[in-house]
Short mmCIF file of C-alpha atoms in Angstrom, two decimals:
data_model
loop_
_atom_site.label_atom_id
_atom_site.label_comp_id
_atom_site.label_asym_id
_atom_site.label_seq_id
_atom_site.Cartn_x
_atom_site.Cartn_y
_atom_site.Cartn_z
CA UNK A 122 21.65 41.43 -32.50
CA UNK A 123 22.52 38.92 -35.13
CA UNK A 124 19.81 36.47 -35.97
CA UNK A 125 20.54 32.98 -34.48
CA UNK A 126 20.45 30.10 -36.81
CA UNK A 127 18.58 26.88 -35.93
CA UNK A 128 19.21 23.60 -37.94
CA UNK A 129 16.04 21.42 -37.91
CA UNK A 130 16.87 17.78 -38.47
CA UNK A 131 13.38 16.18 -39.17
CA UNK A 132 12.06 13.64 -41.63
CA UNK A 133 8.36 14.36 -41.26
CA UNK A 134 7.57 17.17 -43.68
CA UNK A 135 4.48 18.48 -41.94
CA UNK A 136 6.36 18.77 -38.67
CA UNK A 137 9.48 20.22 -40.29
CA UNK A 138 7.18 22.98 -42.09
CA UNK A 139 5.42 23.81 -38.85
CA UNK A 140 8.60 24.18 -36.86
CA UNK A 141 10.21 26.18 -39.71
CA UNK A 142 7.29 28.58 -39.85
CA UNK A 143 7.18 29.13 -36.11
CA UNK A 144 10.95 29.67 -35.83
CA UNK A 145 10.98 32.11 -38.71
CA UNK A 146 8.06 34.04 -37.07
CA UNK A 147 10.04 34.29 -33.84
CA UNK A 148 13.12 35.88 -35.75
CA UNK A 149 15.40 32.89 -36.24
CA UNK A 150 17.29 31.88 -39.36
CA UNK A 151 16.27 28.27 -40.15
CA UNK A 152 18.12 25.54 -42.05
CA UNK A 153 16.78 22.08 -42.58
CA UNK A 154 17.74 18.49 -43.14
CA UNK A 155 15.62 15.49 -43.70
CA UNK A 156 17.89 12.70 -42.45
CA UNK A 157 20.75 12.38 -40.05
CA UNK A 158 23.50 12.03 -42.72
CA UNK A 159 22.53 15.37 -44.41
CA UNK A 160 21.96 16.88 -40.90
CA UNK A 161 25.60 15.90 -39.96
CA UNK A 162 26.95 17.38 -43.14
CA UNK A 163 24.82 20.55 -42.95
CA UNK A 164 25.64 21.03 -39.25
CA UNK A 165 29.49 20.69 -39.82
CA UNK A 166 29.38 23.02 -42.82
CA UNK A 167 26.91 25.71 -41.62
CA UNK A 168 27.65 25.57 -37.87
CA UNK A 169 24.25 26.70 -36.58
CA UNK A 170 23.66 28.06 -33.04
CA UNK A 171 21.42 25.22 -32.09
CA UNK A 172 20.17 21.96 -33.57
CA UNK A 173 16.65 20.52 -33.16
CA UNK A 174 17.12 16.82 -33.67
CA UNK A 175 14.64 13.96 -34.47
CA UNK A 176 15.56 10.40 -33.61
CA UNK A 177 13.76 8.13 -35.98
CA UNK A 178 14.76 9.10 -39.45
CA UNK A 179 16.07 7.32 -42.64
CA UNK A 180 19.68 6.80 -43.72
CA UNK A 181 21.07 7.85 -40.39
CA UNK A 182 19.03 8.14 -37.28
CA UNK A 183 19.41 11.02 -34.84
CA UNK A 184 21.29 9.08 -32.15
CA UNK A 185 24.01 8.09 -34.72
CA UNK A 186 24.18 11.71 -35.96
CA UNK A 187 24.50 12.87 -32.37
CA UNK A 188 27.29 10.46 -31.75
CA UNK A 189 29.21 11.39 -34.98
CA UNK A 190 28.68 15.05 -34.23
CA UNK A 191 30.18 14.86 -30.81
CA UNK A 192 33.44 13.52 -32.23
CA UNK A 193 33.89 16.80 -34.05
CA UNK A 194 35.74 19.73 -32.30
CA UNK A 195 32.94 22.21 -33.05
CA UNK A 196 30.16 19.60 -32.90
CA UNK A 197 31.22 18.58 -29.45
CA UNK A 198 29.83 21.82 -28.04
CA UNK A 199 26.89 22.74 -30.19
CA UNK A 200 23.62 22.93 -28.20
CA UNK A 201 21.27 20.13 -29.05
CA UNK A 202 17.61 19.67 -28.23
CA UNK A 203 16.23 16.16 -29.05
CA UNK A 204 12.70 16.53 -30.46
CA UNK A 205 11.21 13.09 -30.91
CA UNK A 206 8.05 11.07 -30.41
CA UNK A 207 9.93 8.16 -28.95
CA UNK A 208 9.84 7.94 -25.06
CA UNK A 209 12.31 5.16 -24.65
CA UNK A 210 14.68 5.77 -21.77
CA UNK A 211 17.41 3.81 -23.68
CA UNK A 212 17.48 6.80 -26.10
CA UNK A 213 17.03 9.18 -23.25
CA UNK A 214 20.11 8.04 -21.24
CA UNK A 215 22.23 7.80 -24.46
CA UNK A 216 21.14 11.42 -25.32
CA UNK A 217 22.23 12.61 -21.80
CA UNK A 218 25.47 10.96 -22.12
CA UNK A 219 26.11 13.14 -25.17
CA UNK A 220 25.08 16.19 -23.22
CA UNK A 221 21.93 17.18 -25.04
CA UNK A 222 20.17 20.32 -23.48
CA UNK A 223 16.74 18.63 -23.39
CA UNK A 224 14.81 15.68 -24.63
CA UNK A 225 11.26 16.60 -25.55
CA UNK A 226 8.50 14.20 -26.74
CA UNK A 227 6.94 16.35 -29.50
CA UNK A 228 3.30 15.40 -28.95
CA UNK A 229 3.51 16.69 -25.47
CA UNK A 230 4.83 20.03 -26.26
CA UNK A 231 3.49 23.04 -28.13
CA UNK A 232 5.53 24.93 -30.81
CA UNK A 233 5.75 27.84 -28.28
CA UNK A 234 7.26 25.41 -25.58
CA UNK A 235 9.93 24.42 -28.14
CA UNK A 236 10.63 28.03 -29.10
CA UNK A 237 11.00 28.84 -25.28
CA UNK A 238 13.37 25.97 -24.81
CA UNK A 239 15.49 27.09 -27.80
CA UNK A 240 15.57 30.66 -26.44
CA UNK A 241 16.39 29.45 -22.80
CA UNK A 242 19.38 27.57 -24.12
CA UNK A 243 20.60 30.48 -26.21
CA UNK A 244 20.25 32.93 -23.32
CA UNK A 245 17.56 34.99 -25.07
CA UNK A 246 14.71 36.64 -23.18
CA UNK A 247 11.44 34.78 -23.45
CA UNK B 1455 23.94 -29.22 -27.76
CA UNK B 1456 25.48 -26.42 -25.73
CA UNK B 1457 28.15 -26.79 -22.97
CA UNK B 1458 25.57 -25.79 -20.37
CA UNK B 1459 23.18 -28.45 -21.65
CA UNK B 1460 25.90 -31.11 -21.62
CA UNK B 1461 26.82 -30.20 -18.10
CA UNK B 1462 23.38 -30.81 -16.75
CA UNK B 1463 23.54 -34.40 -18.25
CA UNK B 1464 26.90 -35.17 -16.60
CA UNK B 1465 25.69 -35.82 -13.05
CA UNK B 1466 22.99 -38.46 -13.98
CA UNK B 1467 25.13 -40.20 -16.53
CA UNK B 1468 28.09 -40.47 -14.06
CA UNK B 1469 25.82 -41.75 -11.39
CA UNK B 1470 24.30 -44.26 -13.96
CA UNK B 1471 27.74 -45.53 -14.75
CA UNK B 1472 28.64 -45.69 -11.11
CA UNK B 1473 25.52 -47.73 -10.28
CA UNK B 1474 26.26 -50.25 -13.17
CA UNK B 1475 29.81 -50.63 -11.93
CA UNK B 1476 28.68 -51.19 -8.34
CA UNK B 1477 25.94 -53.52 -9.57
CA UNK B 1478 28.39 -55.59 -11.34
CA UNK B 1479 30.92 -55.55 -8.48
CA UNK B 1480 28.31 -56.47 -5.96
CA UNK B 1481 26.82 -59.35 -7.92
CA UNK B 1482 30.37 -60.63 -8.49
CA UNK B 1483 30.99 -60.47 -4.86
CA UNK B 1484 27.85 -62.37 -4.04
CA UNK B 1485 28.70 -64.97 -6.78
CA UNK B 1486 32.10 -65.52 -5.23
CA UNK B 1487 30.50 -66.61 -2.00
CA UNK B 1488 29.97 -69.98 -3.72
CA UNK B 1489 26.92 -70.81 -1.72
CA UNK B 1490 23.79 -72.69 -3.23
CA UNK B 1491 21.86 -69.46 -3.54
CA UNK B 1492 24.66 -67.10 -4.27
CA UNK B 1493 24.58 -67.65 -8.17
CA UNK B 1494 20.78 -66.98 -8.23
CA UNK B 1495 21.20 -64.07 -5.82
CA UNK B 1496 23.95 -62.57 -7.91
CA UNK B 1497 21.79 -62.67 -11.01
CA UNK B 1498 18.92 -60.89 -9.16
CA UNK B 1499 21.34 -58.30 -7.85
CA UNK B 1500 22.72 -57.75 -11.36
CA UNK B 1501 19.50 -57.55 -13.17
CA UNK B 1502 17.81 -55.70 -10.28
CA UNK B 1503 20.61 -53.11 -10.11
CA UNK B 1504 20.60 -52.63 -13.91
CA UNK B 1505 16.88 -52.02 -14.04
CA UNK B 1506 17.07 -49.51 -11.05
CA UNK B 1507 20.11 -47.70 -12.84
CA UNK B 1508 18.05 -47.54 -16.09
CA UNK B 1509 14.96 -46.23 -14.29
CA UNK B 1510 17.00 -43.67 -12.48
CA UNK B 1511 18.66 -42.62 -15.82
CA UNK B 1512 15.25 -42.41 -17.56
CA UNK B 1513 13.71 -40.30 -14.74
CA UNK B 1514 16.75 -37.99 -14.71
CA UNK B 1515 16.51 -37.55 -18.31
CA UNK B 1516 12.84 -36.82 -18.24
CA UNK B 1517 13.50 -34.22 -15.46
CA UNK B 1518 16.15 -32.76 -17.68
CA UNK B 1519 13.79 -32.49 -20.54
CA UNK B 1520 11.11 -30.90 -18.36
CA UNK B 1521 13.52 -28.30 -17.11
CA UNK B 1522 14.55 -27.66 -20.74
CA UNK B 1523 10.99 -27.11 -21.86
CA UNK B 1524 10.32 -24.74 -18.90
CA UNK B 1525 13.45 -22.81 -19.64
CA UNK B 1526 12.51 -22.73 -23.30
CA UNK B 1527 9.05 -21.56 -22.51
CA UNK B 1528 10.33 -18.91 -20.20
CA UNK B 1529 12.83 -17.54 -22.82
CA UNK B 1530 9.98 -17.64 -25.43
CA UNK B 1531 7.64 -15.65 -23.03
CA UNK B 1532 10.59 -13.06 -22.62
CA UNK B 1533 10.97 -12.77 -26.27
CA UNK B 1534 7.24 -12.30 -26.78
CA UNK B 1535 7.16 -9.72 -23.97
CA UNK B 1536 10.09 -7.88 -25.56
CA UNK B 1537 8.52 -7.86 -28.99
CA UNK B 1538 5.14 -6.67 -27.46
CA UNK B 1539 7.03 -3.89 -25.59
CA UNK B 1540 8.94 -2.88 -28.73
CA UNK B 1541 5.57 -2.85 -30.59
CA UNK B 1542 3.89 -0.60 -28.17
CA UNK B 1543 6.97 1.71 -28.19
CA UNK B 1544 6.86 2.02 -32.06
CA UNK B 1545 3.04 2.21 -32.29
CA UNK B 1546 3.02 5.07 -29.75
CA UNK B 1547 5.71 6.75 -31.83
CA UNK B 1548 3.69 6.27 -34.97
CA UNK B 1549 0.49 7.52 -33.33
CA UNK B 1550 2.18 10.63 -31.89
CA UNK B 1551 3.68 11.78 -35.15
CA UNK B 1552 0.35 12.75 -37.03
CA UNK B 1553 -1.02 13.75 -33.58
CA UNK B 1554 1.73 16.33 -33.27
CA UNK B 1555 1.02 17.72 -36.84
CA UNK B 1556 -2.63 18.20 -35.78
CA UNK B 1557 -1.69 19.93 -32.52
CA UNK B 1558 1.03 22.07 -33.93
CA UNK B 1559 -1.02 23.36 -37.12
CA UNK B 1560 -3.96 24.03 -34.83
CA UNK B 1561 -1.63 26.09 -32.62
CA UNK B 1562 -0.12 27.91 -35.60
CA UNK B 1563 -3.69 28.96 -36.83
CA UNK B 1564 -4.79 29.87 -33.20
CA UNK B 1565 -1.82 32.12 -32.56
CA UNK B 1566 -2.83 34.08 -35.63
CA UNK B 1567 0.38 33.80 -37.62
CA UNK B 1568 -1.66 33.12 -40.78
CA UNK B 1569 -4.25 35.82 -40.49
CA UNK B 1570 -7.16 36.66 -38.21
CA UNK B 1571 -9.92 34.25 -37.35
CA UNK B 1572 -13.57 34.80 -36.31
CA UNK B 1573 -14.84 33.60 -33.08
CA UNK B 1574 -16.27 30.45 -34.30
CA UNK B 1575 -13.12 29.48 -36.09
CA UNK B 1576 -11.15 30.26 -33.03
CA UNK B 1577 -13.48 28.02 -30.86
CA UNK B 1578 -13.44 25.11 -33.18
CA UNK B 1579 -9.72 25.16 -33.43
CA UNK B 1580 -9.48 25.37 -29.65
CA UNK B 1581 -11.49 22.15 -29.55
CA UNK B 1582 -9.17 20.47 -32.02
CA UNK B 1583 -6.06 21.68 -30.00
CA UNK B 1584 -7.51 20.38 -26.68
CA UNK B 1585 -8.67 17.07 -28.29
CA UNK B 1586 -5.09 16.59 -29.47
CA UNK B 1587 -3.66 17.37 -26.06
CA UNK B 1588 -6.03 14.78 -24.49
CA UNK B 1589 -5.01 12.22 -27.11
CA UNK B 1590 -1.26 12.71 -26.35
CA UNK B 1591 -2.15 12.29 -22.58
CA UNK B 1592 -4.01 9.06 -23.51
CA UNK B 1593 -1.04 7.66 -25.38
CA UNK B 1594 1.22 8.43 -22.37
CA UNK B 1595 -1.24 6.63 -20.06
CA UNK B 1596 -1.62 3.63 -22.33
CA UNK B 1597 2.14 3.34 -22.53
CA UNK B 1598 2.32 3.32 -18.77
CA UNK B 1599 -0.31 0.68 -18.45
CA UNK B 1600 1.28 -1.45 -21.11
CA UNK B 1601 4.69 -1.32 -19.27
CA UNK B 1602 2.92 -2.09 -16.00
CA UNK B 1603 1.12 -5.11 -17.44
CA UNK B 1604 4.32 -6.58 -19.20
CA UNK B 1605 6.33 -5.68 -16.09
CA UNK B 1606 8.97 -4.13 -18.25
CA UNK B 1607 9.30 -0.94 -16.03
CA UNK B 1608 12.12 -0.33 -13.87
CA UNK B 1609 12.00 0.76 -10.20
CA UNK B 1610 14.92 2.79 -8.90
CA UNK B 1611 14.31 3.70 -5.24
CA UNK B 1612 16.03 6.68 -3.47
CA UNK B 1613 15.23 8.36 -0.24
CA UNK B 1614 12.21 10.53 -0.66
CA UNK B 1615 10.57 13.19 1.48
CA UNK B 1616 6.95 12.48 0.76
CA UNK B 1617 5.59 15.76 2.11
CA UNK B 1618 8.07 17.75 -0.19
CA UNK B 1619 7.06 15.67 -3.18
CA UNK B 1620 3.42 16.23 -2.53
CA UNK B 1621 4.09 20.08 -2.00
CA UNK B 1622 6.04 20.12 -5.38
CA UNK B 1623 3.17 18.46 -7.28
CA UNK B 1624 0.75 20.95 -5.67
CA UNK B 1625 2.70 23.81 -7.02
CA UNK B 1626 2.04 22.46 -10.48
CA UNK B 1627 -1.59 22.67 -9.80
CA UNK B 1628 -1.60 26.15 -8.11
CA UNK B 1629 -3.28 27.72 -11.15
CA UNK B 1630 -6.21 25.32 -11.14
CA UNK B 1631 -6.55 25.69 -7.42
CA UNK B 1632 -6.69 29.36 -7.71
CA UNK B 1633 -9.02 29.36 -10.65
CA UNK B 1634 -11.51 27.10 -8.95
CA UNK B 1635 -11.28 29.00 -5.63
CA UNK B 1636 -10.88 25.96 -3.48
CA UNK B 1637 -10.64 25.97 0.24
CA UNK B 1638 -7.45 24.14 0.63
CA UNK B 1639 -5.79 22.48 3.70
CA UNK B 1640 -2.75 20.26 4.15
CA UNK B 1641 -1.39 18.35 7.21
CA UNK B 1642 1.96 16.76 7.29
CA UNK B 1643 3.16 14.48 10.06
CA UNK B 1644 6.64 15.75 10.76
CA UNK B 1645 7.98 12.38 12.15
CA UNK B 1646 7.69 10.63 8.77
CA UNK B 1647 11.23 9.30 7.84
CA UNK B 1648 12.63 9.49 4.31
CA UNK B 1649 11.31 6.45 2.40
CA UNK B 1650 13.05 4.63 -0.42
CA UNK B 1651 10.68 5.30 -3.38
CA UNK B 1652 11.17 5.53 -7.13
CA UNK B 1653 10.46 9.43 -7.65
CA UNK B 1654 8.81 8.96 -11.06
CA UNK B 1655 6.37 6.22 -9.84
CA UNK B 1656 5.58 8.32 -6.58
CA UNK B 1657 4.89 11.28 -8.65
CA UNK B 1658 2.55 9.41 -10.87
CA UNK B 1659 0.64 8.21 -7.79
CA UNK B 1660 0.49 11.71 -6.25
CA UNK B 1661 -0.34 13.44 -9.60
CA UNK B 1662 -3.24 11.17 -10.34
CA UNK B 1663 -4.75 11.42 -6.97
CA UNK B 1664 -4.36 15.18 -6.73
CA UNK B 1665 -5.61 15.84 -10.29
CA UNK B 1666 -8.82 13.74 -9.69
CA UNK B 1667 -9.56 15.71 -6.52
CA UNK B 1668 -9.05 19.10 -8.55
CA UNK B 1669 -10.91 17.86 -11.59
CA UNK B 1670 -13.90 16.48 -9.92
CA UNK B 1671 -14.54 19.26 -7.38
CA UNK B 1672 -16.79 22.15 -8.03
CA UNK B 1673 -15.79 25.78 -7.85
CA UNK B 1674 -15.29 26.87 -4.23
CA UNK B 1675 -15.11 23.31 -2.90
CA UNK B 1676 -12.78 21.96 -0.27
CA UNK B 1677 -9.77 19.75 -0.63
CA UNK B 1678 -7.88 18.24 2.28
CA UNK B 1679 -4.69 16.45 2.21
CA UNK B 1680 -3.19 14.63 5.17
CA UNK B 1681 -0.02 12.53 5.55
CA UNK B 1682 0.50 10.55 8.73
CA UNK B 1683 2.72 7.81 10.10
CA UNK B 1684 0.87 4.83 11.33
CA UNK B 1685 3.48 3.59 14.06
CA UNK B 1686 1.81 0.37 14.64
CA UNK B 1687 1.82 -1.05 11.05
CA UNK B 1688 5.09 0.88 9.91
CA UNK B 1689 3.04 2.46 7.11
CA UNK B 1690 2.43 6.05 5.90
CA UNK B 1691 -1.17 6.97 5.12
CA UNK B 1692 -1.92 9.56 2.63
CA UNK B 1693 -5.55 10.73 2.34
CA UNK B 1694 -6.92 13.19 -0.17
CA UNK B 1695 -10.43 14.30 0.67
CA UNK B 1696 -12.61 16.36 -1.55
CA UNK B 1697 -16.23 17.80 -1.71
CA UNK B 1698 -16.65 16.83 -5.30
CA UNK B 1699 -19.17 14.97 -7.32
CA UNK B 1700 -18.48 11.64 -5.66
CA UNK B 1701 -18.87 8.11 -7.24
CA UNK B 1702 -22.35 6.74 -7.64
CA UNK B 1703 -22.88 3.78 -5.15
CA UNK B 1704 -23.67 1.33 -7.97
CA UNK B 1705 -20.40 2.02 -9.75
CA UNK B 1706 -18.02 1.98 -6.77
CA UNK B 1707 -16.90 -1.62 -7.31
CA UNK B 1708 -15.52 -0.65 -10.92
CA UNK B 1709 -13.42 2.32 -9.74
CA UNK B 1710 -10.02 0.54 -10.11
CA UNK B 1711 -10.76 -1.06 -13.42
CA UNK B 1712 -9.05 0.09 -16.62
CA UNK B 1713 -10.79 2.99 -18.64
CA UNK B 1714 -13.54 3.24 -16.05
CA UNK B 1715 -15.37 6.57 -15.76
CA UNK B 1716 -18.31 7.16 -13.52
CA UNK B 1717 -21.43 8.13 -15.24
CA UNK B 1718 -21.93 11.42 -13.46
CA UNK B 1719 -18.46 12.48 -14.46
CA UNK B 1720 -18.89 11.49 -18.17
CA UNK B 1721 -21.84 13.79 -18.42
CA UNK B 1722 -19.92 16.86 -17.06
CA UNK B 1723 -16.34 16.43 -18.17
CA UNK B 1724 -14.58 15.32 -21.13
CA UNK B 1725 -11.10 15.25 -19.52
CA UNK B 1726 -9.65 12.20 -17.81
CA UNK B 1727 -8.49 8.84 -19.41
CA UNK B 1728 -10.05 6.44 -16.89
CA UNK B 1729 -6.58 4.98 -16.28
CA UNK B 1730 -5.25 6.95 -13.45
CA UNK B 1731 -6.65 4.97 -10.53
CA UNK B 1732 -5.84 1.68 -12.29
CA UNK B 1733 -2.22 2.86 -12.59
CA UNK B 1734 -1.98 3.89 -8.96
CA UNK B 1735 -3.34 0.64 -7.85
CA UNK B 1736 -0.96 -1.43 -10.05
CA UNK B 1737 2.10 0.51 -8.86
CA UNK B 1738 1.16 0.25 -5.13
CA UNK B 1739 0.61 -3.49 -5.51
CA UNK B 1740 4.12 -4.00 -6.63
CA UNK B 1741 5.37 -3.15 -3.10
CA UNK B 1742 2.53 -4.03 -0.76
CA UNK B 1743 1.10 -0.58 -0.87
CA UNK B 1744 -2.84 -0.20 -0.75
CA UNK B 1745 -5.37 2.23 -2.12
CA UNK B 1746 -9.03 2.46 -1.04
CA UNK B 1747 -11.74 5.18 -0.89
CA UNK B 1748 -14.93 6.29 0.68
CA UNK B 1749 -17.41 8.19 -1.44
CA UNK B 1750 -20.92 9.52 -1.56
CA UNK B 1751 -22.51 11.00 -4.63
CA UNK B 1752 -22.87 14.78 -4.65
CA UNK B 1753 -21.00 14.95 -1.23
CA UNK B 1754 -17.41 13.96 -2.06
CA UNK B 1755 -14.79 11.32 -1.91
CA UNK B 1756 -11.79 10.57 0.22
CA UNK B 1757 -9.02 8.42 -1.28
CA UNK B 1758 -6.48 6.79 1.05
CA UNK B 1759 -3.02 5.45 0.14
CA UNK B 1760 -0.98 3.20 2.35
CA UNK B 1761 2.77 2.98 1.75
CA UNK B 1762 4.96 0.70 3.74
CA UNK B 1763 7.99 2.72 5.19
CA UNK B 1764 10.19 -0.20 3.94
CA UNK B 1765 9.50 1.49 0.61
CA UNK B 1766 9.78 0.03 -3.08
CA UNK B 1767 12.27 -2.78 -3.87
CA UNK B 1768 14.58 -2.11 -6.72
CA UNK B 1769 13.55 -3.75 -10.04
CA UNK B 1770 15.47 -3.89 -13.18
CA UNK B 1771 13.58 -2.99 -16.35
CA UNK B 1772 14.06 -1.67 -19.85
CA UNK B 1773 11.42 1.07 -19.63
CA UNK B 1774 10.30 3.86 -17.34
CA UNK B 1775 6.99 5.03 -16.55
CA UNK B 1776 6.32 8.62 -17.39
CA UNK B 1777 4.73 11.19 -15.18
CA UNK B 1778 2.35 13.56 -17.04
CA UNK B 1779 3.69 16.88 -18.30
CA UNK B 1780 0.55 18.86 -17.76
CA UNK B 1781 -1.37 16.67 -15.34
CA UNK B 1782 -4.74 18.33 -15.25
#
């Protein structure tokens, strides 16, 4: 089976590295972006199987990237899991409006939980 | 001055003008009587009327200014509350980010992806991992407390079957119940109607109550849950009885204060935030609910919760209170 590609859009380098390491060890291809603008360009260009998207980021935040991405024909359907440390319901309801698969508060989940969510959405066995 | 502010001054100003006109007209009418006293009387009427109109106008203006300062103070309080609320949201985000790094790196090391660890190393990393989980839980609890105290949380009631909600939450605890080998009994009154409650808030109440019973009851202890309808007072009574450590008599008055943890528990257990019962009480008080308890040290505690069957009133708010993800 082809390796699935995950795009991580995350500005905190320590968290980006931990996620990267975990996903690689679980057999995924990983691509990265450190802000929403690069995230949007990378997503449209590389068309990953799923995007892990942070919200608070420089240049373009995650919610704006999500909005822009959903305007694209491919981007409209790509599975997205919001991975943030903001628990504001304003963002939560906007994210739901844009049909994200899940909205996870990072500090409350383990890396294994995140991987399980990714696999669940991609229809892979846990 | 805005249109609204001007509008509020129109009525007293018109009334003022009307009073002056009627004063003049009335004093003229008296003067026209042409009697001996009419000229003097007309003067009295004129000046008296004018003074009265001025006093009326000054009082109205004063009232308008008082209203304005009340409105101003209210909107300033609202701005301050919103600023505080935003600060808490951002601060919790900033606290959670390094915390996530601590938790995730401890997890990476523990799962052995970076080589084998000896038992001591594993044990210390476990401590680090659990401490980070507890800290995440504490941040969630503090966020809830700040939202309760600032009143910024929303209440969205919908018809809820309380018994089902309790059973759902119990499922989440099934591992801990099995691990501690509890004798467990539940009794649900079937006549309880659906009650309009906010699901999140009700979950927080049930979670905190059940997790306390499970946390503070020894291996092999007993937990009894009962839910009954009190017809006479149109209320539902939920009681959770345990045979746990109990609360020392001299500390029972502090049970519902923030960050309180009983001395006998502090010695035994590092879990718990000391915010659960305070949160339950604060939520219940928003809709005339009640909480109280009976407890004897080393014998156990029973916590009672009374919920009016009229449920919770809807409340607009920018934030939500969050139930715990892993609540034990």
